[in-house]
Short mmCIF file of N, CA and C in Angstrom, two decimals:
data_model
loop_
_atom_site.label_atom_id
_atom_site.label_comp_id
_atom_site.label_asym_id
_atom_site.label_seq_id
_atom_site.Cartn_x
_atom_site.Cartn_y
_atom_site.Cartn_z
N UNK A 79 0.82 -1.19 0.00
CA UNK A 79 0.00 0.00 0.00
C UNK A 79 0.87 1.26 0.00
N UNK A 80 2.01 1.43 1.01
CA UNK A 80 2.97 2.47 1.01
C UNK A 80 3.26 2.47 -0.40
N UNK A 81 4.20 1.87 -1.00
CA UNK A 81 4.82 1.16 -2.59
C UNK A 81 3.66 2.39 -3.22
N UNK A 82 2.52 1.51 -3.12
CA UNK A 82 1.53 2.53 -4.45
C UNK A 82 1.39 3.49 -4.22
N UNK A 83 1.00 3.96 -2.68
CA UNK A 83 1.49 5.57 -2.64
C UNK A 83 2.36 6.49 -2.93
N UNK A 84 3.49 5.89 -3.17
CA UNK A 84 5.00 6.46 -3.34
C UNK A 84 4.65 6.63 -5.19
N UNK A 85 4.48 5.46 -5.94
CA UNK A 85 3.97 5.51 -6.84
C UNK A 85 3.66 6.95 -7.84
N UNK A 86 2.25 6.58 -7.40
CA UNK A 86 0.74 7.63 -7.48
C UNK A 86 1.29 8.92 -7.35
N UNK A 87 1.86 9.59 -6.49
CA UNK A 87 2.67 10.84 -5.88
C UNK A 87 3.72 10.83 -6.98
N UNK A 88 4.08 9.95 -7.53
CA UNK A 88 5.89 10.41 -8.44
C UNK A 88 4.94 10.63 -9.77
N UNK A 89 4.08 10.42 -9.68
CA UNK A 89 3.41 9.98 -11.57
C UNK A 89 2.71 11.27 -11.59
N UNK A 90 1.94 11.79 -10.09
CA UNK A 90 1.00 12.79 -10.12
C UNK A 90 1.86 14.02 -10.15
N UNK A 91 3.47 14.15 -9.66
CA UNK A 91 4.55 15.31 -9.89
C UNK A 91 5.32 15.15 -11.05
N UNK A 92 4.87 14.31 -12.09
CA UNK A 92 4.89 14.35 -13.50
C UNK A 92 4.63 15.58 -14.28
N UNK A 93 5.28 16.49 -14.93
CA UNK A 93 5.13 17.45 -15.69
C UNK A 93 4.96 17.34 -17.12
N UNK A 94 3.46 17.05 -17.21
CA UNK A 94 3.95 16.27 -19.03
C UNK A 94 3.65 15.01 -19.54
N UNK A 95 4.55 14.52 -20.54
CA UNK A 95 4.11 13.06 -21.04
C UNK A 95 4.75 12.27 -19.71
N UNK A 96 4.40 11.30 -19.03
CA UNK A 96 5.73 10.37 -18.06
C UNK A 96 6.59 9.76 -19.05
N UNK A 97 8.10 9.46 -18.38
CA UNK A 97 8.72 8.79 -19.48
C UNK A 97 9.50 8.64 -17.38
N UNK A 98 10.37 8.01 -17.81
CA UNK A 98 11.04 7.33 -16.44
C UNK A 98 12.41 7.91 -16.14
N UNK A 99 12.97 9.11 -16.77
CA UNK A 99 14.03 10.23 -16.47
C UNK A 99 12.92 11.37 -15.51
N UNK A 100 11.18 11.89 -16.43
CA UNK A 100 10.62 12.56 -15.37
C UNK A 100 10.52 11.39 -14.12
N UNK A 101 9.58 10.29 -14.17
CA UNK A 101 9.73 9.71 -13.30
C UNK A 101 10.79 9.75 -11.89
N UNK A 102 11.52 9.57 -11.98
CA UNK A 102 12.98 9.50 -10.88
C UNK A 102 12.98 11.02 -10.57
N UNK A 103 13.11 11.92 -11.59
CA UNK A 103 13.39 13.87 -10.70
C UNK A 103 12.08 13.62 -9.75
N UNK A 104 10.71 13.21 -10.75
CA UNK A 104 9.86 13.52 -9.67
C UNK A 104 9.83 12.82 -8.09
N UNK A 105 10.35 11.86 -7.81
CA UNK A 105 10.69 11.20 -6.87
C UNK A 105 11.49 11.77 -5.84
N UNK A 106 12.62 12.08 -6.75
CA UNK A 106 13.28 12.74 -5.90
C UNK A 106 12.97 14.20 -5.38
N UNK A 107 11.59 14.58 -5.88
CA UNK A 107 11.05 15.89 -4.78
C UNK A 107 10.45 15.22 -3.77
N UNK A 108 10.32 14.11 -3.58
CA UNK A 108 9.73 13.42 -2.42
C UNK A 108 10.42 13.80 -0.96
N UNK A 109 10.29 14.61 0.04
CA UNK A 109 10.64 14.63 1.39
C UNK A 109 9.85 14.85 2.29
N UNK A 110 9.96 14.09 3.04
CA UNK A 110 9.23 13.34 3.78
C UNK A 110 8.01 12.77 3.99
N UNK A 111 7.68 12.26 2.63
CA UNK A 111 6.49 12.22 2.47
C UNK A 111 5.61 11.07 3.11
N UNK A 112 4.72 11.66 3.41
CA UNK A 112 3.94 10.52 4.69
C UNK A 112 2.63 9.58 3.58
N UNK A 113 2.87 7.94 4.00
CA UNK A 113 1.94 7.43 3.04
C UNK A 113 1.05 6.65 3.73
N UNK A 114 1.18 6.90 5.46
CA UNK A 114 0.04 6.75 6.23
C UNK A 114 0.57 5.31 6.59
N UNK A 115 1.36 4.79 6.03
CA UNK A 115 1.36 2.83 6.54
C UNK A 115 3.18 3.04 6.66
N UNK A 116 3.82 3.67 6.12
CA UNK A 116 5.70 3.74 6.45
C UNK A 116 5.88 4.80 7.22
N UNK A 117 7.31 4.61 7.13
CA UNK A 117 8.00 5.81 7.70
C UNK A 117 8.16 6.97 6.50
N UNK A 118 7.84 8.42 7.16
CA UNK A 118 8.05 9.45 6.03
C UNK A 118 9.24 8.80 5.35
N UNK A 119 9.07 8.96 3.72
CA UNK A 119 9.89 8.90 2.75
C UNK A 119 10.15 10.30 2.02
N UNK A 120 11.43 10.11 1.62
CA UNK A 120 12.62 11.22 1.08
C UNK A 120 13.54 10.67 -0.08
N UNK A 121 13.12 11.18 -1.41
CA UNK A 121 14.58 10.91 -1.86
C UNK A 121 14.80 12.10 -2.52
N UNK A 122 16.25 11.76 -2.87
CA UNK A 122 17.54 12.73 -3.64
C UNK A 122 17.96 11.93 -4.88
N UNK A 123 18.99 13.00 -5.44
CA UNK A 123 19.23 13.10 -6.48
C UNK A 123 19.94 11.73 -6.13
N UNK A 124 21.13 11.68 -4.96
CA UNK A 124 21.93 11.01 -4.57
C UNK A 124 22.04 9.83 -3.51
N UNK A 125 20.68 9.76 -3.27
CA UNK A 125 20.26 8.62 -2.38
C UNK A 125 18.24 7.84 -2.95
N UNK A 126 18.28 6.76 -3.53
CA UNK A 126 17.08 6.77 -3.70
C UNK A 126 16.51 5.61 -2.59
N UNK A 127 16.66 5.73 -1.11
CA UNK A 127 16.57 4.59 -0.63
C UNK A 127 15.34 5.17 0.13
N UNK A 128 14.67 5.86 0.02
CA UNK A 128 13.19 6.38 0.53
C UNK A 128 13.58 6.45 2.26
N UNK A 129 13.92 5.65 2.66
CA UNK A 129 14.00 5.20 3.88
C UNK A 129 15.05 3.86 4.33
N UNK A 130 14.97 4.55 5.77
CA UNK A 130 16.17 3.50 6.15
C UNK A 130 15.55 2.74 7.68
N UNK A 131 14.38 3.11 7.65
CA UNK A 131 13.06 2.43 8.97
C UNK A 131 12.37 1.31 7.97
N UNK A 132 12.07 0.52 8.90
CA UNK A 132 10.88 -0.48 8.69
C UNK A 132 9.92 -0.56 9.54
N UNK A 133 8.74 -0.81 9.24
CA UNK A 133 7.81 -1.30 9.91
C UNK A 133 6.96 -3.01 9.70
N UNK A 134 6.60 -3.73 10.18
CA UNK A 134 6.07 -4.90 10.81
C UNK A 134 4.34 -4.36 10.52
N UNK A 135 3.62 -4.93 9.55
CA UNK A 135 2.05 -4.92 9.86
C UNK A 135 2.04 -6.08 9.52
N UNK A 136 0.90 -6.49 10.20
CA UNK A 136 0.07 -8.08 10.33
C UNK A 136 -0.85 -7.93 10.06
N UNK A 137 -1.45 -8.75 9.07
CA UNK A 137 -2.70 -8.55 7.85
C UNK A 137 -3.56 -10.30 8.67
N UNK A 138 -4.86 -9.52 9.34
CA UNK A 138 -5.27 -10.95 9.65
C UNK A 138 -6.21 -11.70 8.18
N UNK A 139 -6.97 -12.54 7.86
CA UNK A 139 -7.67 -13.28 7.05
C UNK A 139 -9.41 -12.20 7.15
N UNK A 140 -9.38 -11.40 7.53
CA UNK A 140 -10.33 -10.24 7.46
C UNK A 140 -9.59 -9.07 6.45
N UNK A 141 -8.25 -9.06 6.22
CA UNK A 141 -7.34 -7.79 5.86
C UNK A 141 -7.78 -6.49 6.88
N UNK A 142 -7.48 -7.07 7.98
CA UNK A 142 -7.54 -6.10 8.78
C UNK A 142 -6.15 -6.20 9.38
N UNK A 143 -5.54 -5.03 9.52
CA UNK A 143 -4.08 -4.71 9.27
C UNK A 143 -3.99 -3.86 10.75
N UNK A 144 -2.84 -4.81 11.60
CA UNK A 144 -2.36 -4.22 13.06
C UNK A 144 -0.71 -3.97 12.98
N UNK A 145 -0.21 -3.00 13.25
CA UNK A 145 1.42 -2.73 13.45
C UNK A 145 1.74 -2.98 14.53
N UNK A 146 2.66 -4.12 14.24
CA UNK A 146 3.41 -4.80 15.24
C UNK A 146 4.33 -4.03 16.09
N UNK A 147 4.89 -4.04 17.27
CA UNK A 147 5.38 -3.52 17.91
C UNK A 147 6.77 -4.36 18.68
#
């Protein structure tokens, strides 16, 4: 769910036709961007690792989703 948010946000700071050179600049205006299920994500020109946190959710057989602790 984070993943597609990160997504959605790089495609929607698309200026134009997408092609995957805009893709990546637009990404990299990403700071700190909150996608409600990770840790704020950030990238740069020079780091594309969004993040360096993880989080633990547990998806029961309802898809009802608890963060582990």
């Amino acid at each position: 769910y984070g993943a597609i948010k990160i997504l959605v946000e790089g495609l929607r700071r698309i200026d134009g036709e997408p092609t995957r050179e805009k893709f990546v600049k637009a990404l990299e205006t990403l700071k700190d961007f909150d996608t409600g299920v990770l840790f704020p994500v950030t990238f740069t020109a020079t780091n594309h690792e969004g993040s360096s946190q993880t989080k633990i959710i547990k998806v029961d057989s309802s898809l009802k989703w608890q963060l582990q602790k």
